[in-house]
Amino acid sequence: MSNEFHHVSVLLEECIEGLNIKPDGIYVDGTLGGAGHSSRIAAKLTTGRHIGIDRDPVALKAAAQRLKPWEDRVTLVHSNFCEIASVLDNLNIEGVDGILLDLGVSSPQLDDGERGFSYMVDAPLDMRMNNEDSLSADTVVNTWSYEELKKILYEYGEERYAPKIAAAICSRREEKPIRTTLELVDIIRSAMPAAALREKQHPAKRSFQAIRIAVNDELNSVAKVMEDAIPRLNKGGRLAVITFHSLEDRIVKNAMANAAKGCTCPPNFPVCVCGKKPQVKLITRKPIVSGEEELERNPRARSAKLRICEKL
């Protein structure tokens, strides 16, 4: 496996500006990746501290190299971003001044053929962001029931041909196990009508997204981190989250909106009885998206949306 871990950071300037970094603050990058965002955050600190979390050991190793100039103020942790509360507890950190989450799969993970994220390269069906996890794409594709497969393809991939694709997977694996990404791509193609194959988007894109989300339990992780991150922000601290598909964006948007709203009483109540106060104010009413210049440099940024809130 290549140890080169070059990842183009999406919405970099917008994130750094949005975090409103104080030189003596404590900041967390929950999805360290190639440390593009983190190196910029660390460079702005003087007496502050930066905690970088990633579930991928390959990314952590590469990040340690990139962050070497600031190693006196950087702590790296091998964990899932959704464990942010326990990571901070273990470091005896009560509150932080900023949290950044970039929820995309990093380019090196997609491009490293061996890891099975890509529908363009033949590789074993893996898709684990942390290769120590037990559940892989192979298990999902070869052992999950027709109903389970149909459900994830439909819900996580928003794939309208989910029933046909799930049926094709189940029928093929009865002959022999499905072992590689391109085998799976062939099965997906065979289940789709000709018109769908002519669409601009790769026919396997939605199915691969769905399986990857299931393998890494991504949506539950996003819901959990949104619940746990906001309480750990100091007053004036900011949470900046980049999402890459509508399912994640919906979770982030709703969590921020609920935290900004406070009161959960029904609208017809004359006075508030729940006593819930707003926890945050929204810095972005609408998500920030990439400009033309960034899209030319990095086409993968096209679906990125950045949302920011600030602790009250």
PDB file of N, CA and C in Angstrom, residues 116-213:
ATOM      1  N   GLY A 116     -10.850  -0.837  -1.878  1.00  0.00           N
ATOM      2  CA  GLY A 116     -12.182  -1.225  -2.310  1.00  0.00           C
ATOM      3  C   GLY A 116     -13.261  -0.160  -2.219  1.00  0.00           C
ATOM      4  N   PHE A 117     -12.848   1.123  -2.135  1.00  0.00           N
ATOM      5  CA  PHE A 117     -13.851   2.197  -2.115  1.00  0.00           C
ATOM      6  C   PHE A 117     -14.289   2.564  -3.529  1.00  0.00           C
ATOM      7  N   SER A 118     -13.417   2.311  -4.498  1.00  0.00           N
ATOM      8  CA  SER A 118     -13.637   2.837  -5.844  1.00  0.00           C
ATOM      9  C   SER A 118     -14.311   1.823  -6.762  1.00  0.00           C
ATOM     10  N   TYR A 119     -15.239   2.330  -7.569  1.00  0.00           N
ATOM     11  CA  TYR A 119     -15.888   1.460  -8.560  1.00  0.00           C
ATOM     12  C   TYR A 119     -15.121   1.499  -9.882  1.00  0.00           C
ATOM     13  N   MET A 120     -13.957   2.190  -9.892  1.00  0.00           N
ATOM     14  CA  MET A 120     -13.162   2.301 -11.128  1.00  0.00           C
ATOM     15  C   MET A 120     -11.958   1.355 -11.132  1.00  0.00           C
ATOM     16  N   VAL A 121     -11.617   0.814  -9.967  1.00  0.00           N
ATOM     17  CA  VAL A 121     -10.397  -0.005  -9.843  1.00  0.00           C
ATOM     18  C   VAL A 121     -10.801  -1.355  -9.277  1.00  0.00           C
ATOM     19  N   ASP A 122     -10.224  -2.439  -9.818  1.00  0.00           N
ATOM     20  CA  ASP A 122     -10.566  -3.762  -9.288  1.00  0.00           C
ATOM     21  C   ASP A 122      -9.808  -4.012  -7.995  1.00  0.00           C
ATOM     22  N   ALA A 123     -10.532  -4.385  -6.952  1.00  0.00           N
ATOM     23  CA  ALA A 123      -9.928  -4.594  -5.635  1.00  0.00           C
ATOM     24  C   ALA A 123     -10.842  -5.486  -4.814  1.00  0.00           C
ATOM     25  N   PRO A 124     -10.309  -6.062  -3.733  1.00  0.00           N
ATOM     26  CA  PRO A 124     -11.187  -6.829  -2.845  1.00  0.00           C
ATOM     27  C   PRO A 124     -12.269  -5.917  -2.269  1.00  0.00           C
ATOM     28  N   LEU A 125     -13.454  -6.484  -2.033  1.00  0.00           N
ATOM     29  CA  LEU A 125     -14.560  -5.700  -1.460  1.00  0.00           C
ATOM     30  C   LEU A 125     -14.263  -5.428   0.009  1.00  0.00           C
ATOM     31  N   ASP A 126     -13.813  -4.211   0.311  1.00  0.00           N
ATOM     32  CA  ASP A 126     -13.430  -3.901   1.685  1.00  0.00           C
ATOM     33  C   ASP A 126     -14.211  -2.692   2.196  1.00  0.00           C
ATOM     34  N   MET A 127     -13.775  -1.484   1.818  1.00  0.00           N
ATOM     35  CA  MET A 127     -14.450  -0.213   2.157  1.00  0.00           C
ATOM     36  C   MET A 127     -14.404   0.172   3.638  1.00  0.00           C
ATOM     37  N   ARG A 128     -13.550  -0.493   4.425  1.00  0.00           N
ATOM     38  CA  ARG A 128     -13.451  -0.085   5.839  1.00  0.00           C
ATOM     39  C   ARG A 128     -12.536   1.124   5.955  1.00  0.00           C
ATOM     40  N   MET A 129     -12.996   2.168   6.658  1.00  0.00           N
ATOM     41  CA  MET A 129     -12.132   3.317   6.896  1.00  0.00           C
ATOM     42  C   MET A 129     -11.086   2.979   7.954  1.00  0.00           C
ATOM     43  N   ASN A 130     -11.464   2.096   8.863  1.00  0.00           N
ATOM     44  CA  ASN A 130     -10.507   1.604   9.848  1.00  0.00           C
ATOM     45  C   ASN A 130     -10.347   0.115   9.589  1.00  0.00           C
ATOM     46  N   ASN A 131      -9.156  -0.291   9.125  1.00  0.00           N
ATOM     47  CA  ASN A 131      -9.006  -1.702   8.727  1.00  0.00           C
ATOM     48  C   ASN A 131      -9.004  -2.660   9.910  1.00  0.00           C
ATOM     49  N   GLU A 132      -9.174  -2.123  11.133  1.00  0.00           N
ATOM     50  CA  GLU A 132      -9.302  -3.007  12.301  1.00  0.00           C
ATOM     51  C   GLU A 132     -10.766  -3.356  12.574  1.00  0.00           C
ATOM     52  N   ASP A 133     -11.707  -2.671  11.895  1.00  0.00           N
ATOM     53  CA  ASP A 133     -13.127  -2.993  12.082  1.00  0.00           C
ATOM     54  C   ASP A 133     -13.436  -4.365  11.492  1.00  0.00           C
ATOM     55  N   SER A 134     -14.448  -5.040  12.053  1.00  0.00           N
ATOM     56  CA  SER A 134     -14.730  -6.396  11.575  1.00  0.00           C
ATOM     57  C   SER A 134     -15.642  -6.409  10.347  1.00  0.00           C
ATOM     58  N   LEU A 135     -16.568  -5.454  10.254  1.00  0.00           N
ATOM     59  CA  LEU A 135     -17.517  -5.464   9.131  1.00  0.00           C
ATOM     60  C   LEU A 135     -16.897  -4.865   7.872  1.00  0.00           C
ATOM     61  N   SER A 136     -16.911  -5.632   6.780  1.00  0.00           N
ATOM     62  CA  SER A 136     -16.381  -5.119   5.502  1.00  0.00           C
ATOM     63  C   SER A 136     -17.484  -5.204   4.440  1.00  0.00           C
ATOM     64  N   ALA A 137     -17.210  -4.613   3.279  1.00  0.00           N
ATOM     65  CA  ALA A 137     -18.180  -4.652   2.173  1.00  0.00           C
ATOM     66  C   ALA A 137     -18.431  -6.099   1.733  1.00  0.00           C
ATOM     67  N   ASP A 138     -17.417  -6.936   1.841  1.00  0.00           N
ATOM     68  CA  ASP A 138     -17.549  -8.349   1.472  1.00  0.00           C
ATOM     69  C   ASP A 138     -18.677  -8.999   2.290  1.00  0.00           C
ATOM     70  N   THR A 139     -18.680  -8.727   3.597  1.00  0.00           N
ATOM     71  CA  THR A 139     -19.714  -9.304   4.480  1.00  0.00           C
ATOM     72  C   THR A 139     -21.094  -8.787   4.101  1.00  0.00           C
ATOM     73  N   VAL A 140     -21.191  -7.468   3.868  1.00  0.00           N
ATOM     74  CA  VAL A 140     -22.486  -6.876   3.515  1.00  0.00           C
ATOM     75  C   VAL A 140     -23.016  -7.503   2.225  1.00  0.00           C
ATOM     76  N   VAL A 141     -22.163  -7.540   1.201  1.00  0.00           N
ATOM     77  CA  VAL A 141     -22.597  -8.004  -0.129  1.00  0.00           C
ATOM     78  C   VAL A 141     -22.911  -9.502  -0.134  1.00  0.00           C
ATOM     79  N   ASN A 142     -22.156 -10.274   0.633  1.00  0.00           N
ATOM     80  CA  ASN A 142     -22.330 -11.733   0.552  1.00  0.00           C
ATOM     81  C   ASN A 142     -23.226 -12.356   1.612  1.00  0.00           C
ATOM     82  N   THR A 143     -23.503 -11.631   2.706  1.00  0.00           N
ATOM     83  CA  THR A 143     -24.286 -12.273   3.769  1.00  0.00           C
ATOM     84  C   THR A 143     -25.563 -11.532   4.157  1.00  0.00           C
ATOM     85  N   TRP A 144     -25.668 -10.239   3.843  1.00  0.00           N
ATOM     86  CA  TRP A 144     -26.884  -9.530   4.247  1.00  0.00           C
ATOM     87  C   TRP A 144     -28.064  -9.981   3.388  1.00  0.00           C
ATOM     88  N   SER A 145     -29.250 -10.006   3.974  1.00  0.00           N
ATOM     89  CA  SER A 145     -30.441 -10.494   3.270  1.00  0.00           C
ATOM     90  C   SER A 145     -30.853  -9.541   2.148  1.00  0.00           C
ATOM     91  N   TYR A 146     -31.708 -10.049   1.276  1.00  0.00           N
ATOM     92  CA  TYR A 146     -32.253  -9.216   0.192  1.00  0.00           C
ATOM     93  C   TYR A 146     -32.901  -7.957   0.764  1.00  0.00           C
ATOM     94  N   GLU A 147     -33.696  -8.129   1.829  1.00  0.00           N
ATOM     95  CA  GLU A 147     -34.392  -6.984   2.441  1.00  0.00           C
ATOM     96  C   GLU A 147     -33.414  -5.937   2.961  1.00  0.00           C
ATOM     97  N   GLU A 148     -32.346  -6.408   3.638  1.00  0.00           N
ATOM     98  CA  GLU A 148     -31.343  -5.477   4.187  1.00  0.00           C
ATOM     99  C   GLU A 148     -30.607  -4.740   3.067  1.00  0.00           C
ATOM    100  N   LEU A 149     -30.247  -5.480   2.028  1.00  0.00           N
ATOM    101  CA  LEU A 149     -29.537  -4.855   0.894  1.00  0.00           C
ATOM    102  C   LEU A 149     -30.424  -3.818   0.214  1.00  0.00           C
ATOM    103  N   LYS A 150     -31.671  -4.199  -0.033  1.00  0.00           N
ATOM    104  CA  LYS A 150     -32.596  -3.280  -0.693  1.00  0.00           C
ATOM    105  C   LYS A 150     -32.745  -1.999   0.148  1.00  0.00           C
ATOM    106  N   LYS A 151     -32.851  -2.181   1.460  1.00  0.00           N
ATOM    107  CA  LYS A 151     -33.058  -1.049   2.371  1.00  0.00           C
ATOM    108  C   LYS A 151     -31.870  -0.085   2.325  1.00  0.00           C
ATOM    109  N   ILE A 152     -30.637  -0.613   2.415  1.00  0.00           N
ATOM    110  CA  ILE A 152     -29.481   0.318   2.421  1.00  0.00           C
ATOM    111  C   ILE A 152     -29.293   0.979   1.054  1.00  0.00           C
ATOM    112  N   LEU A 153     -29.519   0.227  -0.030  1.00  0.00           N
ATOM    113  CA  LEU A 153     -29.360   0.818  -1.368  1.00  0.00           C
ATOM    114  C   LEU A 153     -30.363   1.952  -1.564  1.00  0.00           C
ATOM    115  N   TYR A 154     -31.558   1.725  -1.054  1.00  0.00           N
ATOM    116  CA  TYR A 154     -32.626   2.718  -1.202  1.00  0.00           C
ATOM    117  C   TYR A 154     -32.402   3.907  -0.273  1.00  0.00           C
ATOM    118  N   GLU A 155     -32.110   3.626   1.003  1.00  0.00           N
ATOM    119  CA  GLU A 155     -32.009   4.704   1.993  1.00  0.00           C
ATOM    120  C   GLU A 155     -30.669   5.428   1.946  1.00  0.00           C
ATOM    121  N   TYR A 156     -29.578   4.681   1.854  1.00  0.00           N
ATOM    122  CA  TYR A 156     -28.247   5.298   1.913  1.00  0.00           C
ATOM    123  C   TYR A 156     -27.737   5.724   0.542  1.00  0.00           C
ATOM    124  N   GLY A 157     -28.211   5.030  -0.497  1.00  0.00           N
ATOM    125  CA  GLY A 157     -27.726   5.360  -1.836  1.00  0.00           C
ATOM    126  C   GLY A 157     -28.753   6.148  -2.633  1.00  0.00           C
ATOM    127  N   GLU A 158     -29.963   6.245  -2.098  1.00  0.00           N
ATOM    128  CA  GLU A 158     -31.074   6.869  -2.817  1.00  0.00           C
ATOM    129  C   GLU A 158     -31.130   6.306  -4.240  1.00  0.00           C
ATOM    130  N   GLU A 159     -30.950   4.982  -4.309  1.00  0.00           N
ATOM    131  CA  GLU A 159     -30.885   4.259  -5.584  1.00  0.00           C
ATOM    132  C   GLU A 159     -32.278   3.742  -5.948  1.00  0.00           C
ATOM    133  N   ARG A 160     -32.842   4.273  -7.058  1.00  0.00           N
ATOM    134  CA  ARG A 160     -34.220   3.895  -7.389  1.00  0.00           C
ATOM    135  C   ARG A 160     -34.330   2.465  -7.920  1.00  0.00           C
ATOM    136  N   TYR A 161     -33.215   1.881  -8.348  1.00  0.00           N
ATOM    137  CA  TYR A 161     -33.260   0.477  -8.807  1.00  0.00           C
ATOM    138  C   TYR A 161     -32.820  -0.487  -7.702  1.00  0.00           C
ATOM    139  N   ALA A 162     -32.969  -0.055  -6.449  1.00  0.00           N
ATOM    140  CA  ALA A 162     -32.538  -0.870  -5.300  1.00  0.00           C
ATOM    141  C   ALA A 162     -33.092  -2.309  -5.320  1.00  0.00           C
ATOM    142  N   PRO A 163     -34.404  -2.505  -5.570  1.00  0.00           N
ATOM    143  CA  PRO A 163     -34.908  -3.893  -5.546  1.00  0.00           C
ATOM    144  C   PRO A 163     -34.237  -4.781  -6.595  1.00  0.00           C
ATOM    145  N   LYS A 164     -34.062  -4.228  -7.814  1.00  0.00           N
ATOM    146  CA  LYS A 164     -33.441  -5.022  -8.896  1.00  0.00           C
ATOM    147  C   LYS A 164     -31.972  -5.335  -8.572  1.00  0.00           C
ATOM    148  N   ILE A 165     -31.255  -4.323  -8.047  1.00  0.00           N
ATOM    149  CA  ILE A 165     -29.816  -4.522  -7.752  1.00  0.00           C
ATOM    150  C   ILE A 165     -29.658  -5.524  -6.609  1.00  0.00           C
ATOM    151  N   ALA A 166     -30.476  -5.377  -5.559  1.00  0.00           N
ATOM    152  CA  ALA A 166     -30.394  -6.314  -4.425  1.00  0.00           C
ATOM    153  C   ALA A 166     -30.689  -7.741  -4.888  1.00  0.00           C
ATOM    154  N   ALA A 167     -31.688  -7.883  -5.761  1.00  0.00           N
ATOM    155  CA  ALA A 167     -32.043  -9.221  -6.269  1.00  0.00           C
ATOM    156  C   ALA A 167     -30.893  -9.809  -7.090  1.00  0.00           C
ATOM    157  N   ALA A 168     -30.260  -8.953  -7.916  1.00  0.00           N
ATOM    158  CA  ALA A 168     -29.142  -9.427  -8.754  1.00  0.00           C
ATOM    159  C   ALA A 168     -27.951  -9.871  -7.894  1.00  0.00           C
ATOM    160  N   ILE A 169     -27.684  -9.127  -6.815  1.00  0.00           N
ATOM    161  CA  ILE A 169     -26.581  -9.504  -5.909  1.00  0.00           C
ATOM    162  C   ILE A 169     -26.881 -10.866  -5.275  1.00  0.00           C
ATOM    163  N   CYS A 170     -28.111 -11.038  -4.775  1.00  0.00           N
ATOM    164  CA  CYS A 170     -28.480 -12.296  -4.105  1.00  0.00           C
ATOM    165  C   CYS A 170     -28.421 -13.482  -5.063  1.00  0.00           C
ATOM    166  N   SER A 171     -28.866 -13.250  -6.295  1.00  0.00           N
ATOM    167  CA  SER A 171     -28.869 -14.341  -7.269  1.00  0.00           C
ATOM    168  C   SER A 171     -27.434 -14.738  -7.656  1.00  0.00           C
ATOM    169  N   ARG A 172     -26.559 -13.745  -7.870  1.00  0.00           N
ATOM    170  CA  ARG A 172     -25.165 -14.047  -8.267  1.00  0.00           C
ATOM    171  C   ARG A 172     -24.396 -14.747  -7.148  1.00  0.00           C
ATOM    172  N   ARG A 173     -24.597 -14.317  -5.914  1.00  0.00           N
ATOM    173  CA  ARG A 173     -23.789 -14.898  -4.824  1.00  0.00           C
ATOM    174  C   ARG A 173     -24.200 -16.330  -4.498  1.00  0.00           C
ATOM    175  N   GLU A 174     -25.383 -16.763  -5.017  1.00  0.00           N
ATOM    176  CA  GLU A 174     -25.762 -18.174  -4.833  1.00  0.00           C
ATOM    177  C   GLU A 174     -24.861 -19.075  -5.676  1.00  0.00           C
ATOM    178  N   GLU A 175     -24.391 -18.537  -6.815  1.00  0.00           N
ATOM    179  CA  GLU A 175     -23.469 -19.307  -7.672  1.00  0.00           C
ATOM    180  C   GLU A 175     -22.091 -19.362  -7.021  1.00  0.00           C
ATOM    181  N   LYS A 176     -21.573 -18.169  -6.662  1.00  0.00           N
ATOM    182  CA  LYS A 176     -20.276 -18.094  -5.957  1.00  0.00           C
ATOM    183  C   LYS A 176     -20.176 -16.732  -5.274  1.00  0.00           C
ATOM    184  N   PRO A 177     -19.370 -16.641  -4.190  1.00  0.00           N
ATOM    185  CA  PRO A 177     -19.261 -15.358  -3.487  1.00  0.00           C
ATOM    186  C   PRO A 177     -18.747 -14.242  -4.405  1.00  0.00           C
ATOM    187  N   ILE A 178     -19.213 -13.047  -4.148  1.00  0.00           N
ATOM    188  CA  ILE A 178     -18.764 -11.865  -4.910  1.00  0.00           C
ATOM    189  C   ILE A 178     -17.567 -11.293  -4.156  1.00  0.00           C
ATOM    190  N   ARG A 179     -16.412 -11.237  -4.817  1.00  0.00           N
ATOM    191  CA  ARG A 179     -15.198 -10.903  -4.071  1.00  0.00           C
ATOM    192  C   ARG A 179     -14.574  -9.552  -4.416  1.00  0.00           C
ATOM    193  N   THR A 180     -14.821  -9.038  -5.621  1.00  0.00           N
ATOM    194  CA  THR A 180     -14.103  -7.816  -6.005  1.00  0.00           C
ATOM    195  C   THR A 180     -15.060  -6.692  -6.413  1.00  0.00           C
ATOM    196  N   THR A 181     -14.518  -5.489  -6.421  1.00  0.00           N
ATOM    197  CA  THR A 181     -15.323  -4.298  -6.735  1.00  0.00           C
ATOM    198  C   THR A 181     -15.868  -4.353  -8.159  1.00  0.00           C
ATOM    199  N   LEU A 182     -15.044  -4.773  -9.107  1.00  0.00           N
ATOM    200  CA  LEU A 182     -15.528  -4.759 -10.496  1.00  0.00           C
ATOM    201  C   LEU A 182     -16.541  -5.868 -10.769  1.00  0.00           C
ATOM    202  N   GLU A 183     -16.445  -6.972 -10.027  1.00  0.00           N
ATOM    203  CA  GLU A 183     -17.504  -7.999 -10.099  1.00  0.00           C
ATOM    204  C   GLU A 183     -18.825  -7.370  -9.676  1.00  0.00           C
ATOM    205  N   LEU A 184     -18.776  -6.624  -8.581  1.00  0.00           N
ATOM    206  CA  LEU A 184     -19.983  -5.975  -8.069  1.00  0.00           C
ATOM    207  C   LEU A 184     -20.512  -4.939  -9.062  1.00  0.00           C
ATOM    208  N   VAL A 185     -19.608  -4.176  -9.679  1.00  0.00           N
ATOM    209  CA  VAL A 185     -20.016  -3.181 -10.682  1.00  0.00           C
ATOM    210  C   VAL A 185     -20.772  -3.875 -11.824  1.00  0.00           C
ATOM    211  N   ASP A 186     -20.261  -5.031 -12.292  1.00  0.00           N
ATOM    212  CA  ASP A 186     -20.921  -5.781 -13.372  1.00  0.00           C
ATOM    213  C   ASP A 186     -22.342  -6.191 -12.993  1.00  0.00           C
ATOM    214  N   ILE A 187     -22.486  -6.652 -11.749  1.00  0.00           N
ATOM    215  CA  ILE A 187     -23.801  -7.098 -11.268  1.00  0.00           C
ATOM    216  C   ILE A 187     -24.767  -5.912 -11.217  1.00  0.00           C
ATOM    217  N   ILE A 188     -24.274  -4.786 -10.711  1.00  0.00           N
ATOM    218  CA  ILE A 188     -25.116  -3.575 -10.624  1.00  0.00           C
ATOM    219  C   ILE A 188     -25.559  -3.152 -12.025  1.00  0.00           C
ATOM    220  N   ARG A 189     -24.601  -3.108 -12.953  1.00  0.00           N
ATOM    221  CA  ARG A 189     -24.921  -2.733 -14.349  1.00  0.00           C
ATOM    222  C   ARG A 189     -25.987  -3.657 -14.928  1.00  0.00           C
ATOM    223  N   SER A 190     -25.814  -4.967 -14.690  1.00  0.00           N
ATOM    224  CA  SER A 190     -26.720  -5.961 -15.300  1.00  0.00           C
ATOM    225  C   SER A 190     -28.156  -5.787 -14.801  1.00  0.00           C
ATOM    226  N   ALA A 191     -28.316  -5.171 -13.607  1.00  0.00           N
ATOM    227  CA  ALA A 191     -29.651  -5.041 -13.015  1.00  0.00           C
ATOM    228  C   ALA A 191     -30.354  -3.754 -13.433  1.00  0.00           C
ATOM    229  N   MET A 192     -29.606  -2.860 -14.100  1.00  0.00           N
ATOM    230  CA  MET A 192     -30.184  -1.544 -14.409  1.00  0.00           C
ATOM    231  C   MET A 192     -30.658  -1.455 -15.849  1.00  0.00           C
ATOM    232  N   PRO A 193     -31.742  -0.715 -16.100  1.00  0.00           N
ATOM    233  CA  PRO A 193     -32.210  -0.555 -17.488  1.00  0.00           C
ATOM    234  C   PRO A 193     -31.217   0.267 -18.322  1.00  0.00           C
ATOM    235  N   ALA A 194     -31.278   0.087 -19.628  1.00  0.00           N
ATOM    236  CA  ALA A 194     -30.338   0.753 -20.541  1.00  0.00           C
ATOM    237  C   ALA A 194     -30.311   2.270 -20.344  1.00  0.00           C
ATOM    238  N   ALA A 195     -31.473   2.865 -20.113  1.00  0.00           N
ATOM    239  CA  ALA A 195     -31.535   4.329 -19.965  1.00  0.00           C
ATOM    240  C   ALA A 195     -30.710   4.791 -18.768  1.00  0.00           C
ATOM    241  N   ALA A 196     -30.742   4.020 -17.680  1.00  0.00           N
ATOM    242  CA  ALA A 196     -30.001   4.396 -16.467  1.00  0.00           C
ATOM    243  C   ALA A 196     -28.499   4.314 -16.716  1.00  0.00           C
ATOM    244  N   LEU A 197     -28.092   3.375 -17.562  1.00  0.00           N
ATOM    245  CA  LEU A 197     -26.662   3.211 -17.854  1.00  0.00           C
ATOM    246  C   LEU A 197     -26.121   4.365 -18.691  1.00  0.00           C
ATOM    247  N   ARG A 198     -27.032   5.105 -19.348  1.00  0.00           N
ATOM    248  CA  ARG A 198     -26.584   6.222 -20.191  1.00  0.00           C
ATOM    249  C   ARG A 198     -26.464   7.530 -19.399  1.00  0.00           C
ATOM    250  N   GLU A 199     -26.896   7.514 -18.139  1.00  0.00           N
ATOM    251  CA  GLU A 199     -26.819   8.739 -17.329  1.00  0.00           C
ATOM    252  C   GLU A 199     -25.353   9.126 -17.120  1.00  0.00           C
ATOM    253  N   LYS A 200     -25.171  10.428 -16.829  1.00  0.00           N
ATOM    254  CA  LYS A 200     -23.803  10.943 -16.680  1.00  0.00           C
ATOM    255  C   LYS A 200     -23.084  10.286 -15.498  1.00  0.00           C
ATOM    256  N   GLN A 201     -23.821  10.082 -14.419  1.00  0.00           N
ATOM    257  CA  GLN A 201     -23.228   9.502 -13.210  1.00  0.00           C
ATOM    258  C   GLN A 201     -22.908   8.025 -13.421  1.00  0.00           C
ATOM    259  N   HIS A 202     -21.806   7.549 -12.848  1.00  0.00           N
ATOM    260  CA  HIS A 202     -21.444   6.138 -12.958  1.00  0.00           C
ATOM    261  C   HIS A 202     -22.564   5.288 -12.351  1.00  0.00           C
ATOM    262  N   PRO A 203     -22.976   4.207 -13.051  1.00  0.00           N
ATOM    263  CA  PRO A 203     -24.124   3.430 -12.565  1.00  0.00           C
ATOM    264  C   PRO A 203     -23.927   2.841 -11.160  1.00  0.00           C
ATOM    265  N   ALA A 204     -22.676   2.623 -10.757  1.00  0.00           N
ATOM    266  CA  ALA A 204     -22.442   1.989  -9.449  1.00  0.00           C
ATOM    267  C   ALA A 204     -22.256   2.994  -8.321  1.00  0.00           C
ATOM    268  N   LYS A 205     -22.238   4.287  -8.665  1.00  0.00           N
ATOM    269  CA  LYS A 205     -21.884   5.294  -7.648  1.00  0.00           C
ATOM    270  C   LYS A 205     -22.794   5.237  -6.411  1.00  0.00           C
ATOM    271  N   ARG A 206     -24.106   5.217  -6.635  1.00  0.00           N
ATOM    272  CA  ARG A 206     -25.043   5.258  -5.505  1.00  0.00           C
ATOM    273  C   ARG A 206     -24.978   3.983  -4.665  1.00  0.00           C
ATOM    274  N   SER A 207     -24.831   2.845  -5.346  1.00  0.00           N
ATOM    275  CA  SER A 207     -24.752   1.564  -4.610  1.00  0.00           C
ATOM    276  C   SER A 207     -23.482   1.500  -3.768  1.00  0.00           C
ATOM    277  N   PHE A 208     -22.361   1.946  -4.345  1.00  0.00           N
ATOM    278  CA  PHE A 208     -21.097   1.937  -3.596  1.00  0.00           C
ATOM    279  C   PHE A 208     -21.178   2.875  -2.389  1.00  0.00           C
ATOM    280  N   GLN A 209     -21.803   4.032  -2.602  1.00  0.00           N
ATOM    281  CA  GLN A 209     -21.991   4.963  -1.473  1.00  0.00           C
ATOM    282  C   GLN A 209     -22.791   4.283  -0.365  1.00  0.00           C
ATOM    283  N   ALA A 210     -23.865   3.597  -0.745  1.00  0.00           N
ATOM    284  CA  ALA A 210     -24.743   2.954   0.238  1.00  0.00           C
ATOM    285  C   ALA A 210     -23.996   1.897   1.044  1.00  0.00           C
ATOM    286  N   ILE A 211     -23.215   1.069   0.351  1.00  0.00           N
ATOM    287  CA  ILE A 211     -22.489  -0.012   1.039  1.00  0.00           C
ATOM    288  C   ILE A 211     -21.416   0.578   1.951  1.00  0.00           C
ATOM    289  N   ARG A 212     -20.736   1.615   1.468  1.00  0.00           N
ATOM    290  CA  ARG A 212     -19.699   2.272   2.284  1.00  0.00           C
ATOM    291  C   ARG A 212     -20.294   2.871   3.564  1.00  0.00           C
ATOM    292  N   ILE A 213     -21.466   3.515   3.423  1.00  0.00           N
ATOM    293  CA  ILE A 213     -22.123   4.110   4.597  1.00  0.00           C
ATOM    294  C   ILE A 213     -22.495   3.014   5.599  1.00  0.00           C
TER     295      ILE A 213
END
